mmCIF file with all atom_site columns, C-alpha atoms in Angstrom:
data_model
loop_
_atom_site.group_PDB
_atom_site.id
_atom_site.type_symbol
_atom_site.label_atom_id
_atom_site.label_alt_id
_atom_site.label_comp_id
_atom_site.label_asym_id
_atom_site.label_entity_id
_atom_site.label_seq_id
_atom_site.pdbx_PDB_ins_code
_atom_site.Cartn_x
_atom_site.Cartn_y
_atom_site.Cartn_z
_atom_site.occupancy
_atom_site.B_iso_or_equiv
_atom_site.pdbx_formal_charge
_atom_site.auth_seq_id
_atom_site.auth_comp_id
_atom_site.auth_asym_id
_atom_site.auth_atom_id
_atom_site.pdbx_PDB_model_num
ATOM 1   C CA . UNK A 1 1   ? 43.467 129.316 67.109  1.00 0.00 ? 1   UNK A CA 1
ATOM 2   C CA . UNK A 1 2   ? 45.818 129.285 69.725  1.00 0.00 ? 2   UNK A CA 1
ATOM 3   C CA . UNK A 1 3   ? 48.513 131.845 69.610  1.00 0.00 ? 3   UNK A CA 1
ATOM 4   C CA . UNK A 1 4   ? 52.445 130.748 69.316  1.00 0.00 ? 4   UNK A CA 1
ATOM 5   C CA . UNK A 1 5   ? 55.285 133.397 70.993  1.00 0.00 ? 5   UNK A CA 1
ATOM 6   C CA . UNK A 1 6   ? 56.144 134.437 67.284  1.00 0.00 ? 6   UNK A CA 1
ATOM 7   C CA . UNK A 1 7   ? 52.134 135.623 66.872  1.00 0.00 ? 7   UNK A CA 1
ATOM 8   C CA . UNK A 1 8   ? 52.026 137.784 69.678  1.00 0.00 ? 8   UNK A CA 1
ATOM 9   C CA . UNK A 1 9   ? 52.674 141.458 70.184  1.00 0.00 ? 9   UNK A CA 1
ATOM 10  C CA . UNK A 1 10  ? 56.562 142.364 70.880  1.00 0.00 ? 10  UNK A CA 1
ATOM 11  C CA . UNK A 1 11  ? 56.098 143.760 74.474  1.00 0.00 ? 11  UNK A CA 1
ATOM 12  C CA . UNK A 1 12  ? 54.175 140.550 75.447  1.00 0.00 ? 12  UNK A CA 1
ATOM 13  C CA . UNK A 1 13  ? 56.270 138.182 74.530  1.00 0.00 ? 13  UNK A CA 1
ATOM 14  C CA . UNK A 1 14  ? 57.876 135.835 77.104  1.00 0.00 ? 14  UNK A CA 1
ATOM 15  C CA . UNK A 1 15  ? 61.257 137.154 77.466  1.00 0.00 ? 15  UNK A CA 1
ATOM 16  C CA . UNK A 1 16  ? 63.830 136.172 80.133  1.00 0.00 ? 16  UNK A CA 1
ATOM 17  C CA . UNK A 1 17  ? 67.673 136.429 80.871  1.00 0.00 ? 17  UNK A CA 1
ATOM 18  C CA . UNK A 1 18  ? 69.683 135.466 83.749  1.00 0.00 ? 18  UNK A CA 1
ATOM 19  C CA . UNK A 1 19  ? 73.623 135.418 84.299  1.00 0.00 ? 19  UNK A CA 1
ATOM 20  C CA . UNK A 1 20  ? 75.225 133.671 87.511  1.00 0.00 ? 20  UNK A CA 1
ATOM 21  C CA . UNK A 1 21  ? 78.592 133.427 88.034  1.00 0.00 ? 21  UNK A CA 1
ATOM 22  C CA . UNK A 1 22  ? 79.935 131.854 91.661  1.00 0.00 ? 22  UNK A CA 1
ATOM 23  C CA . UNK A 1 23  ? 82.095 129.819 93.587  1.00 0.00 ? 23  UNK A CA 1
ATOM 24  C CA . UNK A 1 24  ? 82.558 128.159 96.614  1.00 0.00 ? 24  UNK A CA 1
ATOM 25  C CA . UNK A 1 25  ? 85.423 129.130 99.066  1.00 0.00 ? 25  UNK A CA 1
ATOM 26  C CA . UNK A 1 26  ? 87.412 129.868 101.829 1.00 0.00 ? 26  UNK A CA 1
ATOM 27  C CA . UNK A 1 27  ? 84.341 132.863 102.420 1.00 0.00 ? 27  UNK A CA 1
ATOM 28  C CA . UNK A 1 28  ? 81.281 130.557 101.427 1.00 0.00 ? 28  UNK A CA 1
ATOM 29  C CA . UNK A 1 29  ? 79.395 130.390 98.146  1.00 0.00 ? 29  UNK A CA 1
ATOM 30  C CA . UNK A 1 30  ? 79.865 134.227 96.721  1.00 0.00 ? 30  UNK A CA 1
ATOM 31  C CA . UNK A 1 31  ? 78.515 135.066 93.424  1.00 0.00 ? 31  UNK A CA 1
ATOM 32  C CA . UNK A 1 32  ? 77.190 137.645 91.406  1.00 0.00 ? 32  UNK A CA 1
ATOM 33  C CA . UNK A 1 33  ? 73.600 137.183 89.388  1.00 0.00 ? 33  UNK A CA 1
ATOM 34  C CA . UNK A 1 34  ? 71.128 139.546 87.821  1.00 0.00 ? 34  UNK A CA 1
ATOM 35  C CA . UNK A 1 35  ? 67.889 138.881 86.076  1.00 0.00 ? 35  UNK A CA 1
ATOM 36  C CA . UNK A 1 36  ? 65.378 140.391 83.587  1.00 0.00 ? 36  UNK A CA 1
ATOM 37  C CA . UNK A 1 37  ? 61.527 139.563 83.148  1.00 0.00 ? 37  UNK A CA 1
ATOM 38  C CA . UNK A 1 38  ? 59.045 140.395 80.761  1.00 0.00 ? 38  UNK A CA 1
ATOM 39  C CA . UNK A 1 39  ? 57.508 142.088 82.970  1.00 0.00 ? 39  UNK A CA 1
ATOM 40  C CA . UNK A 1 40  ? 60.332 144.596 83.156  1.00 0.00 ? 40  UNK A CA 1
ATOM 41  C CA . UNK A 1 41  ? 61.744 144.048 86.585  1.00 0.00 ? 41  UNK A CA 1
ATOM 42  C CA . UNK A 1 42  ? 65.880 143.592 86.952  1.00 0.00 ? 42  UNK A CA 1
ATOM 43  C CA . UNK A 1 43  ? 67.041 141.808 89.960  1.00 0.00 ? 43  UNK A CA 1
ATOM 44  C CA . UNK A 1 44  ? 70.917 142.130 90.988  1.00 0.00 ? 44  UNK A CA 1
ATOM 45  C CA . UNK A 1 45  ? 72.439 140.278 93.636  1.00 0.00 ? 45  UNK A CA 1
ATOM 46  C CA . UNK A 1 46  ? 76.114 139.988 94.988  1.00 0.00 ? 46  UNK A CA 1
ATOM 47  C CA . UNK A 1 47  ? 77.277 138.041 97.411  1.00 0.00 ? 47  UNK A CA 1
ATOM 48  C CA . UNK A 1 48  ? 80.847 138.229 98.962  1.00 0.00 ? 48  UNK A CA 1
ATOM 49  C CA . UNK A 1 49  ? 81.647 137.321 102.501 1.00 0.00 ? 49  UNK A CA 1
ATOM 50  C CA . UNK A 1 50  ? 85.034 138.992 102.294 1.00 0.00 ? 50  UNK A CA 1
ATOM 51  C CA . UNK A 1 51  ? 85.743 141.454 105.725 1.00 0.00 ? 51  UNK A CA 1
ATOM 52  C CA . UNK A 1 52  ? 82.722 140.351 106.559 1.00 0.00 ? 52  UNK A CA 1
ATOM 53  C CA . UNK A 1 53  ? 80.483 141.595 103.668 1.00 0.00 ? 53  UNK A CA 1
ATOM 54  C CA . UNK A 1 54  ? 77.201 141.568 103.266 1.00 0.00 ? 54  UNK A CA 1
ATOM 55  C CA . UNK A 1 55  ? 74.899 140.483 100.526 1.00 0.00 ? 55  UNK A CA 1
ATOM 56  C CA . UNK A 1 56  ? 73.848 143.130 98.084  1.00 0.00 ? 56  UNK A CA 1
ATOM 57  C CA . UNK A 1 57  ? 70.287 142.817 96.377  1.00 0.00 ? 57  UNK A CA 1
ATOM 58  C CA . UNK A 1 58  ? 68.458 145.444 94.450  1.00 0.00 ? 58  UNK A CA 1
ATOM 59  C CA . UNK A 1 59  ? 65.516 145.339 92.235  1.00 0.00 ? 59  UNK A CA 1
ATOM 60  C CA . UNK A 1 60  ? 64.714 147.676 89.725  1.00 0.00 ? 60  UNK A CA 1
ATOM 61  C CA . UNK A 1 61  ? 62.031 148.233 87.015  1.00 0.00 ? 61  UNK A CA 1
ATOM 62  C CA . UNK A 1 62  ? 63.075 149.217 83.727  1.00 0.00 ? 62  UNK A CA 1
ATOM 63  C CA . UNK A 1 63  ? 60.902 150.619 80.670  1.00 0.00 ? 63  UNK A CA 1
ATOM 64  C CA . UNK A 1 64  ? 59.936 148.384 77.993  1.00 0.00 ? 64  UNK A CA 1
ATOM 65  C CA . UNK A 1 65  ? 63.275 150.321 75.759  1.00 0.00 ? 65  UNK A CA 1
ATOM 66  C CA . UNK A 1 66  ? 65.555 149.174 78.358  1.00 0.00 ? 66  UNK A CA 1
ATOM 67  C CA . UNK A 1 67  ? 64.271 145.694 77.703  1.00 0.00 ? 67  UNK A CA 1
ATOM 68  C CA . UNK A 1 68  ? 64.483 146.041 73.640  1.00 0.00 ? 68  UNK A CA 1
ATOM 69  C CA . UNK A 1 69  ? 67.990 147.114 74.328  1.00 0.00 ? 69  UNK A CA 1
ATOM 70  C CA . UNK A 1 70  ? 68.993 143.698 76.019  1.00 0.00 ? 70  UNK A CA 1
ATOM 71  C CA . UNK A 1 71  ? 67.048 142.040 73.458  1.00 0.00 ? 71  UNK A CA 1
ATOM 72  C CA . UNK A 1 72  ? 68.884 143.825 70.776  1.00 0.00 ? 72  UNK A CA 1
ATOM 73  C CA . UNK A 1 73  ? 72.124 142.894 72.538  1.00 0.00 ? 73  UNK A CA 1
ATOM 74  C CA . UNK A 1 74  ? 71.657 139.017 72.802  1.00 0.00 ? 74  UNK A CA 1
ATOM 75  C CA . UNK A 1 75  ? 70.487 138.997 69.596  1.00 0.00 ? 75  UNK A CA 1
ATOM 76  C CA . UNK A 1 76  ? 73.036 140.836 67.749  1.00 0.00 ? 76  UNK A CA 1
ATOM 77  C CA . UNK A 1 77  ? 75.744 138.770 69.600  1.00 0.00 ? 77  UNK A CA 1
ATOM 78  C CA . UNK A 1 78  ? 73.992 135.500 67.727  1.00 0.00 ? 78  UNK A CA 1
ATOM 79  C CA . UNK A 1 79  ? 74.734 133.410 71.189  1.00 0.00 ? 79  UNK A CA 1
ATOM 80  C CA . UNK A 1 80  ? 71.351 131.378 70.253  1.00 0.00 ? 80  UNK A CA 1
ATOM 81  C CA . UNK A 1 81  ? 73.268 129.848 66.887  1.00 0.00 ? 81  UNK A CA 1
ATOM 82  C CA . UNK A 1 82  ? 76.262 128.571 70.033  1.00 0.00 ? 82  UNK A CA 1
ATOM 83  C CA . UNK A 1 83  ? 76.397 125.040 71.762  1.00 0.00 ? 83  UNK A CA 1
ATOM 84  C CA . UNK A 1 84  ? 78.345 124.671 75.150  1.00 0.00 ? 84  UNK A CA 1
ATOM 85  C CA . UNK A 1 85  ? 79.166 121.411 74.659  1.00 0.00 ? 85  UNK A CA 1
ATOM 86  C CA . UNK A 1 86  ? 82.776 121.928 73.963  1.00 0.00 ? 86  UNK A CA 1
ATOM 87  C CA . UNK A 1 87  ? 83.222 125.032 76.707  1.00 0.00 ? 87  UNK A CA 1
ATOM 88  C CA . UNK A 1 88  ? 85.150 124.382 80.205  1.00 0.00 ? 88  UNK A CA 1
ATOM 89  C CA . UNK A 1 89  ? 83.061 122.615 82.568  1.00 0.00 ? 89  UNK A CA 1
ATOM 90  C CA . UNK A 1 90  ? 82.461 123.964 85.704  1.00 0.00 ? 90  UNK A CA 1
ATOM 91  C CA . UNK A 1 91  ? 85.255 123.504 88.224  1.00 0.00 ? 91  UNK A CA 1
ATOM 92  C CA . UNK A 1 92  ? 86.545 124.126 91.382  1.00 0.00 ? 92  UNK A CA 1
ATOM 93  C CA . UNK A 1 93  ? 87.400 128.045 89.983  1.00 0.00 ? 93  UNK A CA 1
ATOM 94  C CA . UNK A 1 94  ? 83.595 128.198 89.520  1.00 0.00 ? 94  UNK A CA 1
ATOM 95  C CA . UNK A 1 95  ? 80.705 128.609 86.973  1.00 0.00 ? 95  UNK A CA 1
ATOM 96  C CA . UNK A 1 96  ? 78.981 130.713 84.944  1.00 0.00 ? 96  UNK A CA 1
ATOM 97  C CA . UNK A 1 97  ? 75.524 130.364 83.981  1.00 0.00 ? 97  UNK A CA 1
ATOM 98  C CA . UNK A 1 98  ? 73.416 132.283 81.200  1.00 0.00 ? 98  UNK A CA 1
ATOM 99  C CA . UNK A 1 99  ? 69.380 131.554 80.523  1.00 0.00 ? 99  UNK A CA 1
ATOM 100 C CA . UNK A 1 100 ? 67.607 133.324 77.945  1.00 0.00 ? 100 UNK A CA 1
ATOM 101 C CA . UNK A 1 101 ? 63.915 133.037 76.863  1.00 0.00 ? 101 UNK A CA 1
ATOM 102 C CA . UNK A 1 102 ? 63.434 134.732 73.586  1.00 0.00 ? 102 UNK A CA 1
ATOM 103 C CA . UNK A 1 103 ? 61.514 134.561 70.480  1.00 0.00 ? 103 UNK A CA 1
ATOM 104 C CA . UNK A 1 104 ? 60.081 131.151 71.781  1.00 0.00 ? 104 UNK A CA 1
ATOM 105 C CA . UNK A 1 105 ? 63.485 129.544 72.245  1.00 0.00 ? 105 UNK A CA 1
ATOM 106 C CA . UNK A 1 106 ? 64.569 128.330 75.653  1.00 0.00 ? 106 UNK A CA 1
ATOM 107 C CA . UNK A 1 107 ? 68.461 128.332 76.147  1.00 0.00 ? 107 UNK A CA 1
ATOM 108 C CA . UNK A 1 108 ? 70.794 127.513 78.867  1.00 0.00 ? 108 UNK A CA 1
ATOM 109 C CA . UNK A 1 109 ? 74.745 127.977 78.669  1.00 0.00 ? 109 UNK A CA 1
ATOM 110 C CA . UNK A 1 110 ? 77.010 126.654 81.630  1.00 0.00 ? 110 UNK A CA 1
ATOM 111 C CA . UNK A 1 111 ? 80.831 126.874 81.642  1.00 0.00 ? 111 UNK A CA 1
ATOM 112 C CA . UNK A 1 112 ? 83.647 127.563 84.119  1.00 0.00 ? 112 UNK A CA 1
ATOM 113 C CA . UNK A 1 113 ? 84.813 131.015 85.140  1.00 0.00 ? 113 UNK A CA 1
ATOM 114 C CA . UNK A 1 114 ? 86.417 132.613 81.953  1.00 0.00 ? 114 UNK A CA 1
ATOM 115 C CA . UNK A 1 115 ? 89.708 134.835 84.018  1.00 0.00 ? 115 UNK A CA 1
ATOM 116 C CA . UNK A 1 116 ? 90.772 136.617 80.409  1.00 0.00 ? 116 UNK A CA 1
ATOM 117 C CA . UNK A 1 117 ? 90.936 136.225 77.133  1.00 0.00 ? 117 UNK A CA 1
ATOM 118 C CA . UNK A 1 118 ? 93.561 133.792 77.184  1.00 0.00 ? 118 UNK A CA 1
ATOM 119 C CA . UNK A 1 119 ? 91.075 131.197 78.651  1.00 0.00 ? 119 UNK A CA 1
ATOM 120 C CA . UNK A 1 120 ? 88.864 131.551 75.774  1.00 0.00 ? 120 UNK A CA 1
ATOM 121 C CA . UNK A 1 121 ? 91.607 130.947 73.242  1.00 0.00 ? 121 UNK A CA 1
ATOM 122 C CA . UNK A 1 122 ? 92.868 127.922 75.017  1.00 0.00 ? 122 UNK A CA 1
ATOM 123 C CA . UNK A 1 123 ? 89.438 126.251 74.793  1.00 0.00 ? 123 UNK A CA 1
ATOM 124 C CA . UNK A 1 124 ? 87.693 123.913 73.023  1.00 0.00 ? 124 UNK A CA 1
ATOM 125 C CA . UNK A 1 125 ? 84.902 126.099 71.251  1.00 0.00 ? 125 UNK A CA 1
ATOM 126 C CA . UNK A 1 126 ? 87.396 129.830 70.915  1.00 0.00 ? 126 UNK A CA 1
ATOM 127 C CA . UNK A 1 127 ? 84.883 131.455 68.447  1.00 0.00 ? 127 UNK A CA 1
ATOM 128 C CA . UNK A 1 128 ? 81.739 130.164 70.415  1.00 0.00 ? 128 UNK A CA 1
ATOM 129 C CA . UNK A 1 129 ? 82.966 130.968 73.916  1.00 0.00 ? 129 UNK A CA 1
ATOM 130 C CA . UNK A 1 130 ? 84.035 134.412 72.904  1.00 0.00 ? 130 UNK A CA 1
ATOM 131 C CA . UNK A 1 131 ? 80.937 135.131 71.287  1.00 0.00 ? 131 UNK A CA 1
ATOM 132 C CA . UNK A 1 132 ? 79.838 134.134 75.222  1.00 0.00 ? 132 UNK A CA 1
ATOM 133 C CA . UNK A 1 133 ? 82.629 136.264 76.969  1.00 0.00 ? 133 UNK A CA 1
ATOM 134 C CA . UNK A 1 134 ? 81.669 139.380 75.014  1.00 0.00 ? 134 UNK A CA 1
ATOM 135 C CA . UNK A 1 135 ? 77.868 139.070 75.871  1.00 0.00 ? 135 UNK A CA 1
ATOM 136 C CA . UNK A 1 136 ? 78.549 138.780 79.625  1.00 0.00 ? 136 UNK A CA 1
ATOM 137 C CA . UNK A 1 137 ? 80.622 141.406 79.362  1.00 0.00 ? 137 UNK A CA 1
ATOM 138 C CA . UNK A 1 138 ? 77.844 143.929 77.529  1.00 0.00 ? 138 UNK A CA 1
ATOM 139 C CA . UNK A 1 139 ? 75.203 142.921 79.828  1.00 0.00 ? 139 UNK A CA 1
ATOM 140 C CA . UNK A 1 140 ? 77.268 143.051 82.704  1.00 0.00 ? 140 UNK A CA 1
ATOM 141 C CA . UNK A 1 141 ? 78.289 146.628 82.017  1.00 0.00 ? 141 UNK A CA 1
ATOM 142 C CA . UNK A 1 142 ? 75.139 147.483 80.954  1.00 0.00 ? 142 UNK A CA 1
ATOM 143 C CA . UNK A 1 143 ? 73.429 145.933 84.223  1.00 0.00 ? 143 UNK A CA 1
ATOM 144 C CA . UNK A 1 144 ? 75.925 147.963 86.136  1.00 0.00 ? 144 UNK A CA 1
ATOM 145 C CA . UNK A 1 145 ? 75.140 151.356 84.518  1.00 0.00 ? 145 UNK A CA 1
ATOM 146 C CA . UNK A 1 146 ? 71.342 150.429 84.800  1.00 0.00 ? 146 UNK A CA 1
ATOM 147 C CA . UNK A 1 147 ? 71.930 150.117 88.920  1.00 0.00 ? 147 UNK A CA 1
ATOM 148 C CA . UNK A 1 148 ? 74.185 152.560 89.428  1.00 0.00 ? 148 UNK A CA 1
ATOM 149 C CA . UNK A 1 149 ? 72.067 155.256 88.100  1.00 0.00 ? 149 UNK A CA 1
ATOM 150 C CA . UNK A 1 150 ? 69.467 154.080 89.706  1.00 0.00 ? 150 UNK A CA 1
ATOM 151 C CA . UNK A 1 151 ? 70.654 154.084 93.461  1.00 0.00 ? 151 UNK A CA 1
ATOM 152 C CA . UNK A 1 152 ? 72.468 157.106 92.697  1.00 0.00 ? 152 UNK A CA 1
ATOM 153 C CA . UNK A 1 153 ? 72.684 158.701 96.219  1.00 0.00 ? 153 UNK A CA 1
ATOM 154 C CA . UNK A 1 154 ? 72.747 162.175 94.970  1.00 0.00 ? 154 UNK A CA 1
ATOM 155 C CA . UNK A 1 155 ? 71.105 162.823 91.956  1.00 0.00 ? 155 UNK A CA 1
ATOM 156 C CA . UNK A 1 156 ? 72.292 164.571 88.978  1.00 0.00 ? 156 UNK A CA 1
ATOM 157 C CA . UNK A 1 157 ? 70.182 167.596 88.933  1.00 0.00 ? 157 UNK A CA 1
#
């Protein structure tokens, strides 16, 4: 009997997650995207070409809580139960991408650059996209906590 993602063993599921958010303009294409794997490895990456800056990538492998944390987050935020249908499209401003692979569901969100809370009020979809705005804004904390310890130049003894 073949086995479905629901049948197998929690650390083996297939779980993915990865947030982009860009633009094009007067420096190039900058953007900011991280990604997690079931096999536990983040990858961050920043691009800015401002005064000349250069791209920022760092990869990281986290323990199979850190993983169950993100899970936990996505799935306490109920973002899977949302449709994007109604959310900005991506514009000149930029986009925003989330994927997520969980619990055998494959989902994809696209939208333009949310600025503040006021964007999210004026749209469309207000409940759905903030469900959105505060997600990016857990995992993008959290993702930034995760690398900054990390490549934490001098250690906390």
């Amino acid at each position: 009997m073949a086995a479905t993602a629901g049948d197998e063993a929690p650390h083996q599921q297939v779980f993915y997650l990865r947030y982009y958010v860009g633009h094009t303009g007067k420096f190039g294409h900058e953007f900011m995207e991280f990604e997690f794997g079931s096999n536990g490895v983040l990858r961050y990456a920043n691009n800015s070409n401002y005064k000349n800056d250069t791209m920022i990538r760092k990869e990281v492998t986290v323990t199979s809580a850190v993983l169950d944390e993100v899970k936990r987050i996505v799935e306490d935020s109920e973002i899977t139960r949302e449709d994007d249908n109604a959310w900005p499209e991506p514009d000149r401003v930029g986009r925003q991408e989330l994927e997520i692979k969980l619990d055998g569901e494959h989902i994809n969100f696209t939208c333009s650059k949310i600025g503040s809370l006021l964007d999210v009020q004026d749209s469309r979809d207000p409940e759905g996209l903030r469900i959105f705005y505060y997600l990016v804004q857990d995992l993008k904390c959290f993702v930034f906590s995760l690398i900054a310890l990390h490549f934490k130049i001098k250690p906390i003894p």
